[in-house]
PDB file of C-alpha atoms in Angstrom:
ATOM      1  CA  UNK A   1     -13.062   4.370   6.081  1.00 54.00           C
ATOM      2  CA  UNK A   2      -9.567   3.492   7.287  1.00 59.00           C
ATOM      3  CA  UNK A   3     -10.615   4.077  10.929  1.00 62.00           C
ATOM      4  CA  UNK A   4     -13.603   1.786  10.462  1.00 56.00           C
ATOM      5  CA  UNK A   5     -11.346  -0.959   9.110  1.00 55.00           C
ATOM      6  CA  UNK A   6      -8.881  -0.396  11.944  1.00 59.00           C
ATOM      7  CA  UNK A   7     -11.634  -0.750  14.523  1.00 56.00           C
ATOM      8  CA  UNK A   8     -12.843  -3.884  12.765  1.00 55.00           C
ATOM      9  CA  UNK A   9      -9.357  -5.405  13.028  1.00 57.00           C
ATOM     10  CA  UNK A  10      -9.150  -4.513  16.713  1.00 56.00           C
ATOM     11  CA  UNK A  11     -12.548  -6.054  17.376  1.00 58.00           C
ATOM     12  CA  UNK A  12     -11.714  -9.173  15.420  1.00 54.00           C
ATOM     13  CA  UNK A  13      -8.455  -9.724  17.273  1.00 52.00           C
ATOM     14  CA  UNK A  14     -10.172  -9.085  20.601  1.00 50.00           C
ATOM     15  CA  UNK A  15     -12.894 -11.694  20.030  1.00 47.00           C
ATOM     16  CA  UNK A  16     -10.873 -14.182  18.016  1.00 44.00           C
ATOM     17  CA  UNK A  17     -12.060 -17.759  18.089  1.00 43.00           C
ATOM     18  CA  UNK A  18     -10.332 -20.650  19.828  1.00 40.00           C
ATOM     19  CA  UNK A  19      -8.384 -21.613  16.695  1.00 42.00           C
ATOM     20  CA  UNK A  20      -6.583 -18.289  16.679  1.00 50.00           C
ATOM     21  CA  UNK A  21      -4.214 -16.641  19.099  1.00 55.00           C
ATOM     22  CA  UNK A  22      -5.498 -14.366  21.790  1.00 80.00           C
ATOM     23  CA  UNK A  23      -2.973 -11.627  22.551  1.00 87.00           C
ATOM     24  CA  UNK A  24      -5.400  -9.700  24.782  1.00 86.00           C
ATOM     25  CA  UNK A  25      -5.871 -12.865  26.849  1.00 88.00           C
ATOM     26  CA  UNK A  26      -2.226 -12.643  27.935  1.00 92.00           C
ATOM     27  CA  UNK A  27      -2.109  -8.986  28.991  1.00 93.00           C
ATOM     28  CA  UNK A  28      -2.248  -9.865  32.701  1.00 94.00           C
ATOM     29  CA  UNK A  29       0.199 -12.773  32.513  1.00 96.00           C
ATOM     30  CA  UNK A  30       3.573 -11.938  34.124  1.00 97.00           C
ATOM     31  CA  UNK A  31       6.788 -13.321  32.629  1.00 97.00           C
ATOM     32  CA  UNK A  32      10.071 -13.610  34.518  1.00 97.00           C
ATOM     33  CA  UNK A  33      12.147 -12.398  31.571  1.00 97.00           C
ATOM     34  CA  UNK A  34      11.780 -10.374  28.412  1.00 97.00           C
ATOM     35  CA  UNK A  35      12.786 -13.447  26.424  1.00 97.00           C
ATOM     36  CA  UNK A  36       9.966 -15.542  27.890  1.00 97.00           C
ATOM     37  CA  UNK A  37       7.482 -12.756  27.156  1.00 97.00           C
ATOM     38  CA  UNK A  38       8.682 -12.392  23.556  1.00 96.00           C
ATOM     39  CA  UNK A  39       8.586 -16.145  22.964  1.00 96.00           C
ATOM     40  CA  UNK A  40       4.914 -16.199  24.002  1.00 95.00           C
ATOM     41  CA  UNK A  41       4.091 -13.085  21.956  1.00 94.00           C
ATOM     42  CA  UNK A  42       5.792 -14.512  18.863  1.00 93.00           C
ATOM     43  CA  UNK A  43       3.985 -17.825  19.269  1.00 91.00           C
ATOM     44  CA  UNK A  44       0.684 -15.945  19.392  1.00 91.00           C
ATOM     45  CA  UNK A  45       1.625 -13.879  16.320  1.00 89.00           C
ATOM     46  CA  UNK A  46       2.542 -17.021  14.371  1.00 87.00           C
ATOM     47  CA  UNK A  47      -0.982 -18.359  14.938  1.00 86.00           C
ATOM     48  CA  UNK A  48      -2.729 -15.290  13.499  1.00 85.00           C
ATOM     49  CA  UNK A  49      -1.963 -15.762   9.797  1.00 82.00           C
ATOM     50  CA  UNK A  50      -5.713 -15.669   9.108  1.00 86.00           C
ATOM     51  CA  UNK A  51      -5.635 -11.863   9.450  1.00 87.00           C
ATOM     52  CA  UNK A  52      -3.884 -11.604   6.059  1.00 87.00           C
ATOM     53  CA  UNK A  53      -6.643 -13.677   4.454  1.00 88.00           C
ATOM     54  CA  UNK A  54      -9.547 -11.943   6.190  1.00 87.00           C
ATOM     55  CA  UNK A  55      -8.203  -8.386   5.837  1.00 86.00           C
ATOM     56  CA  UNK A  56      -6.293  -8.174   2.531  1.00 88.00           C
ATOM     57  CA  UNK A  57      -7.109  -4.448   2.394  1.00 86.00           C
ATOM     58  CA  UNK A  58      -4.985  -3.973   5.548  1.00 85.00           C
ATOM     59  CA  UNK A  59      -2.304  -6.678   5.267  1.00 87.00           C
ATOM     60  CA  UNK A  60      -0.633  -7.712   2.031  1.00 88.00           C
ATOM     61  CA  UNK A  61       1.311 -10.616   3.548  1.00 90.00           C
ATOM     62  CA  UNK A  62       1.753 -12.820   6.583  1.00 91.00           C
ATOM     63  CA  UNK A  63       4.931 -10.871   7.308  1.00 91.00           C
ATOM     64  CA  UNK A  64       2.920  -7.651   7.601  1.00 91.00           C
ATOM     65  CA  UNK A  65       0.497  -9.334   9.996  1.00 90.00           C
ATOM     66  CA  UNK A  66       3.332 -10.536  12.212  1.00 91.00           C
ATOM     67  CA  UNK A  67       5.065  -7.172  12.097  1.00 91.00           C
ATOM     68  CA  UNK A  68       1.815  -5.442  13.060  1.00 91.00           C
ATOM     69  CA  UNK A  69       1.124  -7.841  15.924  1.00 92.00           C
ATOM     70  CA  UNK A  70       4.670  -7.598  17.279  1.00 92.00           C
ATOM     71  CA  UNK A  71       4.460  -3.795  17.220  1.00 93.00           C
ATOM     72  CA  UNK A  72       0.925  -3.735  18.639  1.00 93.00           C
ATOM     73  CA  UNK A  73       1.714  -6.145  21.478  1.00 95.00           C
ATOM     74  CA  UNK A  74       5.234  -5.377  22.756  1.00 96.00           C
ATOM     75  CA  UNK A  75       6.692  -6.779  25.950  1.00 97.00           C
ATOM     76  CA  UNK A  76       7.223  -4.152  28.642  1.00 98.00           C
ATOM     77  CA  UNK A  77       8.704  -4.263  32.135  1.00 98.00           C
ATOM     78  CA  UNK A  78       6.372  -3.420  35.015  1.00 96.00           C
ATOM     79  CA  UNK A  79       7.229  -3.948  38.701  1.00 94.00           C
ATOM     80  CA  UNK A  80      10.005  -6.415  37.922  1.00 96.00           C
ATOM     81  CA  UNK A  81       7.882  -8.598  35.623  1.00 98.00           C
ATOM     82  CA  UNK A  82       7.460  -8.539  31.847  1.00 98.00           C
ATOM     83  CA  UNK A  83       3.986  -8.225  30.340  1.00 98.00           C
ATOM     84  CA  UNK A  84       2.531  -8.262  26.847  1.00 96.00           C
ATOM     85  CA  UNK A  85       0.979  -4.816  26.437  1.00 96.00           C
ATOM     86  CA  UNK A  86      -1.686  -3.533  24.068  1.00 94.00           C
ATOM     87  CA  UNK A  87      -0.775  -0.720  21.681  1.00 94.00           C
ATOM     88  CA  UNK A  88      -3.117  -1.583  18.788  1.00 90.00           C
ATOM     89  CA  UNK A  89      -4.638   1.884  18.511  1.00 91.00           C
ATOM     90  CA  UNK A  90      -1.246   3.619  18.483  1.00 93.00           C
ATOM     91  CA  UNK A  91       0.120   1.255  15.817  1.00 91.00           C
ATOM     92  CA  UNK A  92      -2.967   1.550  13.610  1.00 87.00           C
ATOM     93  CA  UNK A  93      -2.647   5.349  13.765  1.00 89.00           C
ATOM     94  CA  UNK A  94       1.142   5.360  13.347  1.00 91.00           C
ATOM     95  CA  UNK A  95       3.135   6.580  10.362  1.00 91.00           C
ATOM     96  CA  UNK A  96       4.495   3.034   9.969  1.00 88.00           C
ATOM     97  CA  UNK A  97       1.017   1.599   9.418  1.00 87.00           C
ATOM     98  CA  UNK A  98      -0.091   4.417   7.129  1.00 84.00           C
ATOM     99  CA  UNK A  99       3.098   4.270   4.997  1.00 84.00           C
ATOM    100  CA  UNK A 100       2.788   0.578   4.232  1.00 73.00           C
ATOM    101  CA  UNK A 101      -0.699   1.007   2.785  1.00 60.00           C
TER     102      UNK A 101
END
């Protein structure tokens, strides 16, 4: 059941409507610095508060949503540029995610 819910969250984030942030839409966007990348990622995370309302079985607070999104979409250096990367599956299967349930 937990895997089904995790897949549902991934799908929901991937096809989020225009009123919500779209982390996957920024995966190919290069940033000149880690700071610029993290500013964009945090702005996207701040717009996804609806996940706490739509998935109370997975997230008990807005803080948990933001923590999940920041872990799931870290900024990583690749060829001299910083990119938002997608680690949703790893985070959903991590000890961190399972312990907070």
